[in-house]
Amino acid sequence: MVCLGNICRSPTAHGVLEKLIQDKGLSEAIEVDSAGTSTYHIGDHPDPRSIAAAQRRGYSLEKQVARQVSPNDFQEFDYVLAMDADNLQHLVSAAPGGSKAKVQLLLDYASGETESVPDPYLGGGLQGFETVLDLVEGACQRLLEQLLQELPTAVREQ
Ligand code: 4NP
């Protein structure tokens, strides 16, 4: 999961998908992580407003630490998911040739029309953090359905 600062949107998506995976007992089979395209907040924990909004819905973000996306991410992960069009452009440019197809928008997995997760850091008040969760929760549920189809049957049904 990738956004600009790795302190609001991508940590939220990371925490939501991580909980869905835990609830299915698949933490050993599916790894989820997050990063930012910028260096602005490397080493920081998520924004306290993201932590609080997520906590109210049962997700834990407080242990996450921001980092910048690295070339290794395009090798290690099967999906590299951007929160908005700017992140997408950055990732497509940074992805080594063969891995460009791994880069998508997270909201490609959402049922609605919205393509980008709006950045709550840049205004919009506390409601912006709820909007992030609303969008990300739906997309992560559909994404997990896709991931389940890709797991070997023995792992999926354990
Ligand atoms: P994020 O939000 O990309 O969802 O983590 C932002 C956080 C910090 C900044 C921009 C966006 N910033 O410019 O510091």
mmCIF file of C-alpha atoms and ligand atoms in Angstrom:
data_model
loop_
_atom_site.group_PDB
_atom_site.id
_atom_site.type_symbol
_atom_site.label_atom_id
_atom_site.label_comp_id
_atom_site.label_asym_id
_atom_site.label_seq_id
_atom_site.Cartn_x
_atom_site.Cartn_y
_atom_site.Cartn_z
ATOM 1 C CA MET A 1 0.000 0.000 0.000
ATOM 2 C CA VAL A 2 1.594 3.272 -1.094
ATOM 3 C CA CYS A 3 0.688 6.947 -0.555
ATOM 4 C CA LEU A 4 2.727 10.146 -0.342
ATOM 5 C CA GLY A 5 3.690 10.435 3.333
ATOM 6 C CA ASN A 6 3.017 6.887 4.618
ATOM 7 C CA ILE A 7 1.416 8.377 7.726
ATOM 8 C CA CYS A 8 -2.304 8.547 6.794
ATOM 9 C CA ARG A 9 -3.765 6.645 3.846
ATOM 10 C CA SER A 10 -1.385 3.744 3.215
ATOM 11 C CA PRO A 11 -0.980 2.909 6.940
ATOM 12 C CA THR A 12 -4.788 2.812 7.127
ATOM 13 C CA ALA A 13 -5.007 0.453 4.154
ATOM 14 C CA HIS A 14 -2.169 -1.625 5.627
ATOM 15 C CA GLY A 15 -3.941 -1.895 9.007
ATOM 16 C CA VAL A 16 -7.331 -2.719 7.491
ATOM 17 C CA LEU A 17 -6.033 -5.455 5.168
ATOM 18 C CA GLU A 18 -3.805 -6.847 7.940
ATOM 19 C CA LYS A 19 -6.858 -7.257 10.216
ATOM 20 C CA LEU A 20 -8.932 -8.929 7.473
ATOM 21 C CA ILE A 21 -6.043 -11.342 6.846
ATOM 22 C CA GLN A 22 -5.651 -12.052 10.575
ATOM 23 C CA ASP A 23 -9.368 -12.735 10.908
ATOM 24 C CA LYS A 24 -9.082 -15.381 8.174
ATOM 25 C CA GLY A 25 -6.055 -16.969 9.901
ATOM 26 C CA LEU A 26 -3.872 -16.207 6.877
ATOM 27 C CA SER A 27 -1.135 -14.020 8.389
ATOM 28 C CA GLU A 28 1.509 -16.624 7.540
ATOM 29 C CA ALA A 29 0.364 -16.829 3.922
ATOM 30 C CA ILE A 30 -0.176 -13.176 2.967
ATOM 31 C CA GLU A 31 2.189 -10.328 3.798
ATOM 32 C CA VAL A 32 0.999 -6.737 3.750
ATOM 33 C CA ASP A 33 3.135 -3.625 4.168
ATOM 34 C CA SER A 34 3.022 0.081 3.342
ATOM 35 C CA ALA A 35 5.383 2.841 2.216
ATOM 36 C CA GLY A 36 5.415 6.422 0.961
ATOM 37 C CA THR A 37 6.674 7.870 -2.296
ATOM 38 C CA SER A 38 8.270 10.785 -0.353
ATOM 39 C CA THR A 39 10.913 10.975 2.358
ATOM 40 C CA TYR A 40 8.877 13.482 4.446
ATOM 41 C CA HIS A 41 7.958 11.259 7.369
ATOM 42 C CA ILE A 42 10.455 8.400 7.347
ATOM 43 C CA GLY A 43 10.636 6.903 10.859
ATOM 44 C CA ASP A 44 7.375 8.493 12.039
ATOM 45 C CA HIS A 45 4.378 6.620 13.388
ATOM 46 C CA PRO A 46 1.050 7.223 11.628
ATOM 47 C CA ASP A 47 -0.789 10.510 12.156
ATOM 48 C CA PRO A 48 -2.641 10.393 15.525
ATOM 49 C CA ARG A 49 -5.908 11.206 13.717
ATOM 50 C CA SER A 50 -5.475 8.131 11.496
ATOM 51 C CA ILE A 51 -4.627 5.979 14.510
ATOM 52 C CA ALA A 52 -7.697 7.181 16.430
ATOM 53 C CA ALA A 53 -10.149 6.812 13.531
ATOM 54 C CA ALA A 54 -8.864 3.315 12.758
ATOM 55 C CA GLN A 55 -8.946 2.290 16.421
ATOM 56 C CA ARG A 56 -12.649 3.187 16.634
ATOM 57 C CA ARG A 57 -13.269 0.591 13.908
ATOM 58 C CA GLY A 58 -11.023 -2.054 15.473
ATOM 59 C CA TYR A 59 -7.803 -1.582 13.492
ATOM 60 C CA SER A 60 -4.392 -1.064 15.066
ATOM 61 C CA LEU A 61 -1.963 1.277 13.274
ATOM 62 C CA GLU A 62 0.189 2.598 16.118
ATOM 63 C CA LYS A 63 3.115 0.191 15.676
ATOM 64 C CA GLN A 64 3.671 1.107 12.035
ATOM 65 C CA VAL A 65 6.725 3.189 11.091
ATOM 66 C CA ALA A 66 6.849 5.218 7.866
ATOM 67 C CA ARG A 67 9.372 4.322 5.184
ATOM 68 C CA GLN A 68 9.959 5.184 1.550
ATOM 69 C CA VAL A 69 9.088 2.739 -1.193
ATOM 70 C CA SER A 70 12.202 0.868 -2.382
ATOM 71 C CA PRO A 71 13.201 -0.984 -5.572
ATOM 72 C CA ASN A 72 13.027 -4.225 -3.591
ATOM 73 C CA ASP A 73 9.289 -3.725 -3.012
ATOM 74 C CA PHE A 74 8.622 -4.342 -6.696
ATOM 75 C CA GLN A 75 10.327 -7.727 -6.429
ATOM 76 C CA GLU A 76 9.036 -8.800 -3.040
ATOM 77 C CA PHE A 77 5.340 -7.979 -3.432
ATOM 78 C CA ASP A 78 2.820 -9.276 -5.973
ATOM 79 C CA TYR A 79 0.643 -6.164 -5.683
ATOM 80 C CA VAL A 80 1.883 -2.558 -5.407
ATOM 81 C CA LEU A 81 -1.208 -0.453 -4.765
ATOM 82 C CA ALA A 82 -1.352 3.329 -4.998
ATOM 83 C CA MET A 83 -3.786 5.507 -3.094
ATOM 84 C CA ASP A 84 -4.064 8.217 -5.763
ATOM 85 C CA ALA A 85 -3.111 9.107 -9.324
ATOM 86 C CA ASP A 86 0.115 10.893 -8.290
ATOM 87 C CA ASN A 87 1.287 7.871 -6.324
ATOM 88 C CA LEU A 88 0.382 5.667 -9.289
ATOM 89 C CA GLN A 89 2.439 7.760 -11.675
ATOM 90 C CA HIS A 90 5.423 7.735 -9.309
ATOM 91 C CA LEU A 91 5.243 3.957 -8.904
ATOM 92 C CA VAL A 92 4.858 3.219 -12.604
ATOM 93 C CA SER A 93 7.970 5.345 -13.263
ATOM 94 C CA ALA A 94 9.937 3.671 -10.466
ATOM 95 C CA ALA A 95 8.917 0.080 -11.272
ATOM 96 C CA PRO A 96 11.514 -1.999 -13.106
ATOM 97 C CA GLY A 97 10.208 -3.087 -16.527
ATOM 98 C CA GLY A 98 8.766 -6.458 -15.665
ATOM 99 C CA SER A 99 7.017 -5.287 -12.516
ATOM 100 C CA LYS A 100 4.954 -2.389 -13.916
ATOM 101 C CA ALA A 101 1.904 -4.656 -14.142
ATOM 102 C CA LYS A 102 1.970 -5.048 -10.344
ATOM 103 C CA VAL A 103 1.177 -1.352 -9.923
ATOM 104 C CA GLN A 104 -2.526 -0.505 -9.631
ATOM 105 C CA LEU A 105 -4.836 1.834 -7.753
ATOM 106 C CA LEU A 106 -6.220 0.310 -4.550
ATOM 107 C CA LEU A 107 -9.633 1.662 -5.545
ATOM 108 C CA ASP A 108 -9.547 -0.471 -8.706
ATOM 109 C CA TYR A 109 -10.852 -3.022 -6.193
ATOM 110 C CA ALA A 110 -13.646 -0.770 -4.904
ATOM 111 C CA SER A 111 -17.240 -0.937 -6.064
ATOM 112 C CA GLY A 112 -17.724 2.834 -6.417
ATOM 113 C CA GLU A 113 -16.724 5.414 -8.990
ATOM 114 C CA THR A 114 -13.977 7.062 -6.896
ATOM 115 C CA GLU A 115 -10.477 6.356 -8.212
ATOM 116 C CA SER A 116 -8.321 8.074 -5.599
ATOM 117 C CA VAL A 117 -8.338 8.028 -1.803
ATOM 118 C CA PRO A 118 -8.462 11.770 -0.925
ATOM 119 C CA ASP A 119 -5.541 12.930 1.206
ATOM 120 C CA PRO A 120 -6.881 13.796 4.690
ATOM 121 C CA TYR A 121 -3.596 15.449 5.715
ATOM 122 C CA LEU A 122 -4.135 18.407 3.446
ATOM 123 C CA GLY A 123 -7.496 19.586 4.832
ATOM 124 C CA GLY A 124 -11.035 18.320 5.168
ATOM 125 C CA GLY A 125 -10.951 17.949 8.944
ATOM 126 C CA LEU A 126 -11.581 14.746 10.853
ATOM 127 C CA GLN A 127 -14.249 13.628 8.390
ATOM 128 C CA GLY A 128 -11.431 13.108 5.881
ATOM 129 C CA PHE A 129 -10.007 10.319 8.023
ATOM 130 C CA GLU A 130 -13.409 8.584 8.125
ATOM 131 C CA THR A 131 -13.691 8.895 4.342
ATOM 132 C CA VAL A 132 -10.309 7.172 3.991
ATOM 133 C CA LEU A 133 -11.568 4.279 6.109
ATOM 134 C CA ASP A 134 -14.880 4.047 4.234
ATOM 135 C CA LEU A 135 -13.108 3.771 0.868
ATOM 136 C CA VAL A 136 -10.284 1.543 2.026
ATOM 137 C CA GLU A 137 -12.463 -0.952 3.919
ATOM 138 C CA GLY A 138 -14.571 -1.784 0.869
ATOM 139 C CA ALA A 139 -11.581 -2.064 -1.436
ATOM 140 C CA CYS A 140 -9.612 -4.266 0.977
ATOM 141 C CA GLN A 141 -12.516 -6.692 1.303
ATOM 142 C CA ARG A 142 -12.659 -7.116 -2.469
ATOM 143 C CA LEU A 143 -8.885 -7.267 -2.732
ATOM 144 C CA LEU A 144 -8.800 -10.061 -0.158
ATOM 145 C CA GLU A 145 -11.347 -12.021 -2.207
ATOM 146 C CA GLN A 146 -8.964 -11.733 -5.148
ATOM 147 C CA LEU A 147 -5.973 -12.788 -3.020
ATOM 148 C CA LEU A 148 -7.871 -15.809 -1.707
ATOM 149 C CA GLN A 149 -8.429 -17.004 -5.261
ATOM 150 C CA GLU A 150 -4.688 -16.914 -5.847
ATOM 151 C CA LEU A 151 -3.753 -18.945 -2.776
ATOM 152 C CA PRO A 152 -3.211 -22.691 -3.105
ATOM 153 C CA THR A 153 -6.409 -24.515 -2.080
ATOM 154 C CA ALA A 154 -4.665 -26.175 0.880
ATOM 155 C CA VAL A 155 -3.772 -22.779 2.376
ATOM 156 C CA ARG A 156 -7.143 -21.191 1.589
ATOM 157 C CA GLU A 157 -9.102 -23.884 3.416
ATOM 158 C CA GLN A 158 -6.898 -24.313 6.455
HETATM 159 P P1 4NP B 1 -0.503 10.443 3.309
HETATM 160 O O1 4NP B 1 -0.787 11.968 3.733
HETATM 161 O O2 4NP B 1 0.151 10.492 1.940
HETATM 162 O O3 4NP B 1 -1.865 9.826 3.263
HETATM 163 O O4 4NP B 1 0.385 9.846 4.377
HETATM 164 C C1 4NP B 1 0.208 12.940 3.761
HETATM 165 C C2 4NP B 1 0.991 13.085 4.885
HETATM 166 C C3 4NP B 1 1.961 14.079 4.935
HETATM 167 C C4 4NP B 1 2.151 14.914 3.841
HETATM 168 C C5 4NP B 1 1.377 14.763 2.710
HETATM 169 C C6 4NP B 1 0.412 13.767 2.671
HETATM 170 N N1 4NP B 1 3.127 15.951 3.904
HETATM 171 O O5 4NP B 1 3.241 16.724 2.942
HETATM 172 O O6 4NP B 1 3.866 16.042 4.907
#
